[in-house]
Coordinates of C-alpha atoms and ligand atoms in Angstrom, one line a residue:
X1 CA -34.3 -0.2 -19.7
X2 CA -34.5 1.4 -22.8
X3 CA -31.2 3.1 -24.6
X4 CA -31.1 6.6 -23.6
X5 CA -33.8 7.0 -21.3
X6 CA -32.9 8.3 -18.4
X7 CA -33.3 6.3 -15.0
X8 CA -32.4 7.0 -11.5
X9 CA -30.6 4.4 -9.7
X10 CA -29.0 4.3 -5.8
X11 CA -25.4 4.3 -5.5
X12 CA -23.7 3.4 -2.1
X13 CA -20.9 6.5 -1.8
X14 CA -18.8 4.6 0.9
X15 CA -18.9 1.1 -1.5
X16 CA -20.2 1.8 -4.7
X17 CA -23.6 -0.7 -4.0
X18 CA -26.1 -0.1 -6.6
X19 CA -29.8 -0.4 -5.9
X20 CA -33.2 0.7 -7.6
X21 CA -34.1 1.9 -4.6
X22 CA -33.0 4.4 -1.5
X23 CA -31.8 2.3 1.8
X24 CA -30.7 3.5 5.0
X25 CA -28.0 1.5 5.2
X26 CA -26.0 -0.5 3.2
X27 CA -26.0 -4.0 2.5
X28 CA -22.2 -4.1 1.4
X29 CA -20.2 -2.2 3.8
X30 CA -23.1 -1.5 6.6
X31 CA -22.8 2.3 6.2
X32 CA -25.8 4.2 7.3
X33 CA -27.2 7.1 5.2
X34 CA -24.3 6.7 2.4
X35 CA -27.0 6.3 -0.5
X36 CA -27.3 9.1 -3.4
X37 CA -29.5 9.2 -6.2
X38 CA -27.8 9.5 -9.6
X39 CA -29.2 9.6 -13.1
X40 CA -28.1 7.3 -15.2
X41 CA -28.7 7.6 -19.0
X42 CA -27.0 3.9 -19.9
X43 CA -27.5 0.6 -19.7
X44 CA -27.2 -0.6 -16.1
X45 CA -23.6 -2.4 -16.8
X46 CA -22.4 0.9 -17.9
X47 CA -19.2 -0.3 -15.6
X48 CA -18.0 -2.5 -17.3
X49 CA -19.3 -1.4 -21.1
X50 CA -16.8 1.5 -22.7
X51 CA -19.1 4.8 -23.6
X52 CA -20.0 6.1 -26.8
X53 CA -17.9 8.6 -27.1
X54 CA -15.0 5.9 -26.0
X55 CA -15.7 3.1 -28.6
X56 CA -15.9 5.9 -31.2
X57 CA -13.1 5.3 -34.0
X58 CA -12.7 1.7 -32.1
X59 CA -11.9 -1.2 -34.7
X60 CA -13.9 -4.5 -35.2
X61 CA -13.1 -6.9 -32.7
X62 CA -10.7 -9.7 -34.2
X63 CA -10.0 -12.5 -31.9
X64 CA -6.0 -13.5 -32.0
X65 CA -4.1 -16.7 -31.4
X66 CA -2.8 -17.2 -27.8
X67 CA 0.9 -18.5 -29.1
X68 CA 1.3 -15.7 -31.9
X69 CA 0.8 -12.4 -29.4
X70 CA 5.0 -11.9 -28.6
X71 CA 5.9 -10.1 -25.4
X72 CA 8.6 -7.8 -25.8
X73 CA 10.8 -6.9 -22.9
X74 CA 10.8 -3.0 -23.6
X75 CA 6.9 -3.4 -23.4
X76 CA 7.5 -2.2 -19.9
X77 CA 8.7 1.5 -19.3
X78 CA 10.8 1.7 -16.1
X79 CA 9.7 5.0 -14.1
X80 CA 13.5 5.9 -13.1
X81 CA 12.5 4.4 -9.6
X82 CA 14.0 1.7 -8.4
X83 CA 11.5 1.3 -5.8
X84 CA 8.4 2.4 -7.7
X85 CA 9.2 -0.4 -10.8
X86 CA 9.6 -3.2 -8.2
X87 CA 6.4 -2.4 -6.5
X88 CA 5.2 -2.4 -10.9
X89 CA 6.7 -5.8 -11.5
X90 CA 9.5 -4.4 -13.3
X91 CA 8.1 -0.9 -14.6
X92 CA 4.7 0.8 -16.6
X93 CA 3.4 -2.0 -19.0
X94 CA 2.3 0.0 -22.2
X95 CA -1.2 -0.4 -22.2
X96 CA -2.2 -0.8 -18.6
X97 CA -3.9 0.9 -16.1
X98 CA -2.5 2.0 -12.6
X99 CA -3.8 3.3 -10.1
X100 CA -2.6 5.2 -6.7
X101 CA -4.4 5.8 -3.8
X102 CA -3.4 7.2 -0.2
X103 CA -4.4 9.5 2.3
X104 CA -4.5 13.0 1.2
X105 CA -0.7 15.0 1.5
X106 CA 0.8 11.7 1.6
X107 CA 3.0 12.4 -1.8
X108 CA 0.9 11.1 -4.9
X109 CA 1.1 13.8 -7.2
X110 CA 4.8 14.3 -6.3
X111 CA 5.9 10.6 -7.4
X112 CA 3.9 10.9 -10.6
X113 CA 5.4 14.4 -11.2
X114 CA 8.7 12.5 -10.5
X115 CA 7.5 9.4 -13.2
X116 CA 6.8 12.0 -15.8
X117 CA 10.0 13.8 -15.3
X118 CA 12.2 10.8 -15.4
X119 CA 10.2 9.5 -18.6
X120 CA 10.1 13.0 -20.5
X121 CA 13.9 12.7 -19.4
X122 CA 14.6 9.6 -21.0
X123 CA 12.5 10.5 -24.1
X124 CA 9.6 9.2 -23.3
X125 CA 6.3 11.6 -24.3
X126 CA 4.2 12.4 -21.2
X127 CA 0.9 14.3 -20.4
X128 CA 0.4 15.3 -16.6
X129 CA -3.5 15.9 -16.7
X130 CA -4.3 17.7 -13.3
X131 CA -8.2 18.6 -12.2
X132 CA -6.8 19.7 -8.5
X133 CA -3.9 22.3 -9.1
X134 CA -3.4 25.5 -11.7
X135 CA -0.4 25.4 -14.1
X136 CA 1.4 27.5 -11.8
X137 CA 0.9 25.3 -8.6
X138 CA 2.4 22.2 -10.7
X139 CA 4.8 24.5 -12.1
X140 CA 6.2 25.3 -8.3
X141 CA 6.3 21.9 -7.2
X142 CA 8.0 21.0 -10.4
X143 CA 10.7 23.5 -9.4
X144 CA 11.1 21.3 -5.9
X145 CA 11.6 17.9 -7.6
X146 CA 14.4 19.3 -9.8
X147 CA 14.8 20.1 -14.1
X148 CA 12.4 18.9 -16.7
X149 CA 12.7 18.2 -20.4
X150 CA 11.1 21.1 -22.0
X151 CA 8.8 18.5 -23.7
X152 CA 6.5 17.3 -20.7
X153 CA 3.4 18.8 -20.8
X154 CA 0.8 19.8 -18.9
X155 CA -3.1 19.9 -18.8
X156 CA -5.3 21.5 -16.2
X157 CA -9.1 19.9 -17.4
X158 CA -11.6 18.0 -15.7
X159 CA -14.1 17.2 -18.2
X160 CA -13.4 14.0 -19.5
X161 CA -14.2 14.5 -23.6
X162 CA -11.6 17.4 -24.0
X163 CA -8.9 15.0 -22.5
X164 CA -10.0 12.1 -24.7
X165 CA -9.7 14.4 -27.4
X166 CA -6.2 15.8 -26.1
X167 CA -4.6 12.3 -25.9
X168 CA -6.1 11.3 -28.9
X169 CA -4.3 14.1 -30.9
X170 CA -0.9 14.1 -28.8
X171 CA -0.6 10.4 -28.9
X172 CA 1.5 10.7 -25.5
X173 CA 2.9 7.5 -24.3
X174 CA 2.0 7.9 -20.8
X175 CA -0.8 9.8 -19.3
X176 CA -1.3 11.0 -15.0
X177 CA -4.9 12.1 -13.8
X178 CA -4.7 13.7 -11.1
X179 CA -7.2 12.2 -9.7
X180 CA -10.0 10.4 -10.9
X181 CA -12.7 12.3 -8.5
X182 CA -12.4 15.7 -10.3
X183 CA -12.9 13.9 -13.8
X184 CA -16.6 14.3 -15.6
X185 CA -17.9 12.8 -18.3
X186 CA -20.7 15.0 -20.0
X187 CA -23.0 12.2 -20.8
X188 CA -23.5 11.0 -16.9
X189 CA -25.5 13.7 -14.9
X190 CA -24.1 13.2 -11.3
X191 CA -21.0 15.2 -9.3
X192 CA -17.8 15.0 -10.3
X193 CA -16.4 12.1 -7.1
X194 CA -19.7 10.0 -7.7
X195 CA -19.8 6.6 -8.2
X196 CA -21.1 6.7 -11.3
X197 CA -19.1 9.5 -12.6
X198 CA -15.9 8.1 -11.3
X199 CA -16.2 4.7 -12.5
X200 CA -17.9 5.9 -16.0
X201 CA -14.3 8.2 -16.4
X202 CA -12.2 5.2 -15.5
X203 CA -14.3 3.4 -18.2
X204 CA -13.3 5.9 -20.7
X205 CA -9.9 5.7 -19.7
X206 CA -9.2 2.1 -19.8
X207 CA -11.1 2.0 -23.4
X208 CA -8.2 4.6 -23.9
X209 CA -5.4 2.8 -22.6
X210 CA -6.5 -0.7 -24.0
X211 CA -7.4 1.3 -27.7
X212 CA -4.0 3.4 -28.1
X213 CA -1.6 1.8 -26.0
X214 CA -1.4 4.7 -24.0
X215 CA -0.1 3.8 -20.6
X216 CA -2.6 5.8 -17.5
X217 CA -1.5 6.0 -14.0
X218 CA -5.2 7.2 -12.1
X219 CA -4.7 9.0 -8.5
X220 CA -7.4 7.9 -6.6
X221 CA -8.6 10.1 -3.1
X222 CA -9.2 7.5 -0.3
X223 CA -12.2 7.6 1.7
X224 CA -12.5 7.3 5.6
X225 CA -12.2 3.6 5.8
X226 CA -8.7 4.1 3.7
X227 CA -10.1 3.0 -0.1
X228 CA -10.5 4.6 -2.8
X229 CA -13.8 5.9 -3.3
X230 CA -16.3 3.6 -5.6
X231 CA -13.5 0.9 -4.9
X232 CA -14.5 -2.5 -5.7
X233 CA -15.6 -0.6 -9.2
X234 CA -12.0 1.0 -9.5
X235 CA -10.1 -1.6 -8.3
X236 CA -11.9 -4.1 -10.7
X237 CA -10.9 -2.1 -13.9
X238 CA -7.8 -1.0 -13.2
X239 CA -4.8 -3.4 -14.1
X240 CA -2.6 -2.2 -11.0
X241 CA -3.5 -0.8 -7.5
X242 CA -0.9 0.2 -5.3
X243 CA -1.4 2.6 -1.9
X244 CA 0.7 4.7 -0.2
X245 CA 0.9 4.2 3.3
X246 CA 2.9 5.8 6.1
X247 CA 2.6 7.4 9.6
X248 CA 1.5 11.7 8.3
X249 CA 4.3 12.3 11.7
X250 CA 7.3 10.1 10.3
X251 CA 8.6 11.5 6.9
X252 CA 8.6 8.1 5.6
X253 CA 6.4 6.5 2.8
X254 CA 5.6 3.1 1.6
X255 CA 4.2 2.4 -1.6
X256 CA 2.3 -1.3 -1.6
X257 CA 1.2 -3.2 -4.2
X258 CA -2.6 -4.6 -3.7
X259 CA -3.2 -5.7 -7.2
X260 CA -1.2 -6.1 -10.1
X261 CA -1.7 -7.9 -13.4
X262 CA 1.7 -8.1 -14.3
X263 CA 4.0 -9.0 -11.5
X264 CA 3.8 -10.0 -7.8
X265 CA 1.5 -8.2 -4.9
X266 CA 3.5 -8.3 -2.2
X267 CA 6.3 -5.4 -2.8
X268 CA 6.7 -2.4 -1.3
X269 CA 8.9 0.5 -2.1
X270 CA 10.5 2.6 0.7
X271 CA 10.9 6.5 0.2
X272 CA 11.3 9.2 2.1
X273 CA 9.8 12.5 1.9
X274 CA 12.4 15.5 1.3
X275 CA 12.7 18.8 0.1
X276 CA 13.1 18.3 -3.1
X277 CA 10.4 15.6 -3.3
X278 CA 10.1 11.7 -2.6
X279 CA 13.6 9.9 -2.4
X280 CA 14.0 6.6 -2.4
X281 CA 15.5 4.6 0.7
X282 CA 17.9 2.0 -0.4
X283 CA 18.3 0.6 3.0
X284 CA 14.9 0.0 4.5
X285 CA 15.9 -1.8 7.7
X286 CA 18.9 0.6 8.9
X287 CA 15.8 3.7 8.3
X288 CA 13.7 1.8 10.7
X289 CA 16.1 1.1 13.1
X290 CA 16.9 4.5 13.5
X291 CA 16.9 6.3 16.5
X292 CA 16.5 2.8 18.3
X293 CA 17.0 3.0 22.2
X294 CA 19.9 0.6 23.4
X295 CA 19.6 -1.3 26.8
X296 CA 15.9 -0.3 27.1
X297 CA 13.4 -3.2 28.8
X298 CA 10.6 -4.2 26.3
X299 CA 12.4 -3.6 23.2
X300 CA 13.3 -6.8 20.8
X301 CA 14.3 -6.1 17.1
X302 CA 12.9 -8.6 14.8
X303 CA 13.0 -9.1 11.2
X304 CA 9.2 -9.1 8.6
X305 CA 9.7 -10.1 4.9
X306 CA 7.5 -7.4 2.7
X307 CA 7.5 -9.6 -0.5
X308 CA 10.7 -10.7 -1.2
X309 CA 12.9 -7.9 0.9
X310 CA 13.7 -9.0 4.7
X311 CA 12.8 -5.9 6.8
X312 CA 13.9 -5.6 10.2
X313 CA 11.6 -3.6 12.8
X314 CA 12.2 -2.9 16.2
X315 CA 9.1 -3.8 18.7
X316 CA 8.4 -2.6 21.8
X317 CA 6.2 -3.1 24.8
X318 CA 5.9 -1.8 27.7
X319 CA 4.0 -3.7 30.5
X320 CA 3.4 -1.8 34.1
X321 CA 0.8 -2.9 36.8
X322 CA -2.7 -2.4 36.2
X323 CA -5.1 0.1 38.8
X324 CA -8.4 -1.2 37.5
X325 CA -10.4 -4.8 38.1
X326 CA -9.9 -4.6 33.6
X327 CA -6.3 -4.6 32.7
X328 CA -5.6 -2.5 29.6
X329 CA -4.1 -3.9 26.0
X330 CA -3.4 -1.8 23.0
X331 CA -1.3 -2.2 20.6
X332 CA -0.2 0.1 17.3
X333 CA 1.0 -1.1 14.2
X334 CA 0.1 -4.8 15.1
X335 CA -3.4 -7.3 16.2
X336 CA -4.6 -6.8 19.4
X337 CA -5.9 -10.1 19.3
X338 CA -2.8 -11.5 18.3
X339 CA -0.9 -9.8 21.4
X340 CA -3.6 -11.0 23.9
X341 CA -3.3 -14.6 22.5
X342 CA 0.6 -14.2 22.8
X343 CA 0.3 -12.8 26.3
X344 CA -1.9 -15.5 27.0
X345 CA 0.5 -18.3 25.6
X346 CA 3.0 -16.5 27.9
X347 CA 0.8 -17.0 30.7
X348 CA -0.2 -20.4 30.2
X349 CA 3.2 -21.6 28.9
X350 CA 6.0 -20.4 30.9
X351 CA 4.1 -19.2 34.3
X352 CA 4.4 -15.6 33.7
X353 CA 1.9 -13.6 35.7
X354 CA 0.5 -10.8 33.3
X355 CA -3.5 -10.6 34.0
X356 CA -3.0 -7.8 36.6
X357 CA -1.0 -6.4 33.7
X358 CA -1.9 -3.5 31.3
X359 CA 0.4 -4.0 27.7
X360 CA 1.1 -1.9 24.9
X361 CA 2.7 -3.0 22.1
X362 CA 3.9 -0.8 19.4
X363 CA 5.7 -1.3 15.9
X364 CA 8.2 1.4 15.9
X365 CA 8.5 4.0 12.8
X366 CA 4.8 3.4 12.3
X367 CA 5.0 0.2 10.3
X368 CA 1.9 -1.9 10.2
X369 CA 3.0 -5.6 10.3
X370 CA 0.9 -8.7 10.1
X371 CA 2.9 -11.1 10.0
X372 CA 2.9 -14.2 12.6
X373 CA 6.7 -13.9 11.9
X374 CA 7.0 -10.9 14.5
X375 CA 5.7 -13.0 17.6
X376 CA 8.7 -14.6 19.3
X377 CA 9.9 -10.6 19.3
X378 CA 6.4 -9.9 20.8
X379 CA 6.3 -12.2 22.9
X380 CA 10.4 -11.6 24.5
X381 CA 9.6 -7.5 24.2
X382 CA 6.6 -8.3 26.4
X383 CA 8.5 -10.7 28.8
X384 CA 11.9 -8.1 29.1
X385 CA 9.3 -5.4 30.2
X386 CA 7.9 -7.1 32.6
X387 CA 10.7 -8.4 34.2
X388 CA 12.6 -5.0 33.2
X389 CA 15.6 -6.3 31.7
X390 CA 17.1 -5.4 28.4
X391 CA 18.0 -7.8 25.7
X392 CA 21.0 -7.5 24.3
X393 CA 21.0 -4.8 21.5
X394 CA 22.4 -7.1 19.1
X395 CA 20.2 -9.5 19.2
X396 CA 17.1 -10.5 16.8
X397 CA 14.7 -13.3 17.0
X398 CA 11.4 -14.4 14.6
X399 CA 9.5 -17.0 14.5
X400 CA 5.7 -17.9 14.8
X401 CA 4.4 -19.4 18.2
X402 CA 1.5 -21.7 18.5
X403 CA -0.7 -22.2 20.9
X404 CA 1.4 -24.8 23.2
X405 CA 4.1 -22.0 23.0
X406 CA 6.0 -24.2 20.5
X407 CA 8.0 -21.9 17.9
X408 CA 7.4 -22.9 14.3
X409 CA 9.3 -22.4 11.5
X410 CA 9.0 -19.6 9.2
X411 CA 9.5 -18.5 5.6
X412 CA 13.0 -17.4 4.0
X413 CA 14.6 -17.7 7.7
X414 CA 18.1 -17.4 5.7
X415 CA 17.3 -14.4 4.2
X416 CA 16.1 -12.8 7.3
X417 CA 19.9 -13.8 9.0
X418 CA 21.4 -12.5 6.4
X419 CA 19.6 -8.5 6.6
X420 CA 20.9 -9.3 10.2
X421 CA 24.1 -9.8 10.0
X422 CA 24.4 -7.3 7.1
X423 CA 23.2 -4.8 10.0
X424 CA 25.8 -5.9 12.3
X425 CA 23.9 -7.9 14.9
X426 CA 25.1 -11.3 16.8
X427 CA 22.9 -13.3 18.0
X428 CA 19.8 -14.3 15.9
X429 CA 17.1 -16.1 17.8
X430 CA 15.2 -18.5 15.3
X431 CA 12.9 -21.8 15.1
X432 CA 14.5 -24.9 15.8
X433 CA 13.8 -26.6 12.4
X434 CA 15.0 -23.4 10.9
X435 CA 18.7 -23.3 12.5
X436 CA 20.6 -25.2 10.3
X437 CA 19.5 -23.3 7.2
X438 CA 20.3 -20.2 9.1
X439 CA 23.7 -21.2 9.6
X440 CA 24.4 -21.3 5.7
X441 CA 23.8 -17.5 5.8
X442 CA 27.5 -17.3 8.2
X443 CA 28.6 -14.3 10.1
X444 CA 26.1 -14.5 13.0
X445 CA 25.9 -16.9 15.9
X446 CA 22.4 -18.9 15.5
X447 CA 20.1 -19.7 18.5
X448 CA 17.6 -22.6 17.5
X449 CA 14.6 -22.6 20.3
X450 CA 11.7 -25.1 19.8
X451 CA 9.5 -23.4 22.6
X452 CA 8.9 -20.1 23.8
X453 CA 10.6 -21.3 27.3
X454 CA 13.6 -22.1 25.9
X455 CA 13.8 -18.8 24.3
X456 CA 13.6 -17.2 27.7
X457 CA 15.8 -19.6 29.4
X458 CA 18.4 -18.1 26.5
X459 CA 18.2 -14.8 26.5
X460 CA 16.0 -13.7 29.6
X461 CA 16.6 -16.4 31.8
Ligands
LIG1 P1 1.4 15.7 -2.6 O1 2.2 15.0 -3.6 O2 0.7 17.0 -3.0 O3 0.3 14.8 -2.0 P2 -1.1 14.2 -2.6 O4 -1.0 14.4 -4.0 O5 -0.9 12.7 -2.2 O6 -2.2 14.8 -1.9 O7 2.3 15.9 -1.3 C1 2.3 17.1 -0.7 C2 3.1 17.0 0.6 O8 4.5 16.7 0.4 C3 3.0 18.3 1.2 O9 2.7 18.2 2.5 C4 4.4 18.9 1.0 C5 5.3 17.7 0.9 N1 6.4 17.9 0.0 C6 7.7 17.9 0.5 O10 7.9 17.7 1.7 N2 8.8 18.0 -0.4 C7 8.6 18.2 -1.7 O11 9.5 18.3 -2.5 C8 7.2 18.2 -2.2 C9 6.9 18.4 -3.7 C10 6.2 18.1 -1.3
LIG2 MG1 -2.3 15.7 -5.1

């Protein structure tokens, strides 16, 4: 294609899947009628290659030696968060490019409000760039979070040049857009939200980041399917991705880490949203537990690692005689497959008598929680409904089951006893080749079980 001719090329607005020509449905995600025609003035990697406008005033490429380039420690800028600069890998790397998705409402523009208040606080220079809300709409949720240094400022702009322009004179060391899907860039002819528009801005801005050492934290909308729009675009580019997630009903938050180039995926930060914005929640485990029904049938606490932080989670079930030929399974928060294998483990295994049984199995606090670590609980909540009999309340067990209802062992089991007994339970229920290593953690008595039978013969029997 010839420079600066325009062409008209297919963009997939679910997936970002290019093609030279319209299709009903997508080859990438398989969504029907998501196709939109966008000019496109470029070459057709205009992705991945920085605009004009961007690589203006850009020196001459020099290539540098590997074992000369020094990392300094105060490279990275902590936010003032605890939470937030664990989910970073320590804090904002100068340079780099985050971004934050979530549902909409969900608190994005309130933690990066909070970021550039705590870094204008500690003398950091910030620019909040917002294409969503006036001056005075920022101004009033400003007033919420608390007092800011009379030296953060503000920007309400959505085309793309003026803000290039803006940072390039104010040499701020930290930028926010808020969010990428308002931004436009002249020189691409589609909508504002686009996949070309969107991914042509976060072009410009990583040229800008990379160019100035100007450190850009990008909100990014999610679409139905709960990415960011253009994603596999974004998320390529950007250096960091981390989503909010959380139940819209609980007033809890968690911020994950999906990708980062600087430090490990697997944190999460806990907040909680208040009146005078996100706080941080120090003790996780206790804030899940809360509220947690005592001598109830079908409810087992058990304890999920999120990265490095034991998490404790209370599951519960609830398992009543089915009225239909098709008994019914759901379950919220965890795999529906992985509960019907369980259930079917239990059946098979210890003799229990559940296909006339309809189950539901929920995650309490609206936690979603992967993790073959949660299935002895599963799998004892499921059992102390049927046979409606409580656990003890001070009791926690974890540990993976196979499929000939052994119990195997599981990651950081010591760490796991440890959030336990911190939180004042007794009894910990673990994997057998995981007992003795569970004993170094002390203060907690330690059952060892090497089958899902013994388990019950423990505690249910
Ligand atoms: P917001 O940060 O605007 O969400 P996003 O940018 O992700 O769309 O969050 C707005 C929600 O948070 C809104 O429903 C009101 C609530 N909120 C509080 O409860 N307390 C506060 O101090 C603030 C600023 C917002
Ligand atoms: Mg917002």
């Amino acid at each position: 294609m010839a420079k600066g001719k325009a062409a008209t090329v297919f963009f997939c607005q679910n997936c970002g899947y290019e093609s030279s020509k319209w299709m009903g449905q997508c080859p990438g995600c398989k969504e029907w009628n998501s196709f939109v025609e966008e000019t496109v003035s470029k070459s057709p990697h205009m992705g991945a290659a920085p605009s004009k406008s961007a690589l203006r005033g850009a020196s001459v490429s020099v290539p540098s030696v590997l074992s000369d380039i020094a990392i300094k420690e105060e490279d990275k800028l902590s936010t003032g968060i605890g939470e937030l600069d664990r989910v970073l890998g320590g804090g904002i790397v100068q340079g780099s490019l985050t971004l934050v998705g979530g549902d909409p409402g969900i608190g994005k523009s309130t933690l990066l409000l909070q970021v550039c208040r705590n870094l204008s606080g500690s003398g950091h220079k910030v620019l909040y760039i917002s294409g969503e809300e006036s001056l005075t709409q920022i101004k009033m949720r400003a007033d919420r979070i608390g007092a800011f240094t009379r030296d953060m400022l503000l920007l309400c702009e959505t085309n793309l040049g003026e803000i290039t322009n803006v940072i390039r004179e104010q040499k701020p060391e930290a930028v926010v857009i808020d969010s990428i899907q308002t931004m436009y860039n002249e020189e691409v002819s589609s909508a504002p939200g686009s996949v070309s528009q969107v991914r042509e801005s976060t072009g410009i801005l990583l040229q800008l980041a990379k160019g100035l050492g100007v450190s850009v934290l990008i909100v990014g909308h999610v679409t139905k399917e709960g990415t960011v729009a253009g994603p596999r675009v974004l998320e390529h580019m950007v250096d960091t991705v981390l989503y909010f997630e959380g139940d819209r009903h609980a007033s809890y938050r968690i911020l994950r880490g999906v990708k980062n180039r600087f430090g490990s995926t697997n944190e999460i930060g806990v907040f909680e949203m208040r009146e005078q914005g996100l706080a941080e929640v120090q003790n996780a485990s206790e804030y899940m537990l809360d509220g947690r029904p005592e001598d109830a049938s079908g409810s087992v606490v058990a304890c999920t690692m999120e990265g490095t932080r034991p998490l404790l989670v209370e599951i519960q079930a609830l398992v009543c005689h089915s009225s239909f030929g098709i008994p019914r399974r759901q379950s919220t928060g965890t795999d529906l497959n992985r509960v019907n294998l369980l259930m079917a483990v239990l059946e098979k295994r210890s003799g229990v008598q559940l296909a006339s049984c309809d189950a539901y199995v929920n995650i309490a606090g609206g936690m979603k929680i992967l993790e073959p670590a949660t299935d002895l609980g599963i799998v004892l909540a499921i059992l102390s409904s049927f046979r409606n009999k409580p656990l003890s309340p001070k009791l926690i067990a974890f540990g993976e089951v196979g499929l000939s209802g052994e119990v195997r062992s599981v990651s950081m089991a010591r760490q796991r006893v440890a959030e336990a007994a911190k939180l004042g339970f007794d009894t910990c229920i673990v994997p057998y080749v995981c007992a003795e290593d569970c004993r170094k953690a002390g203060g907690i008595g330690i059952i060892g079980v090497k089958t899902v039978q013994d388990a019950i013969d423990r505690v249910l029997a």
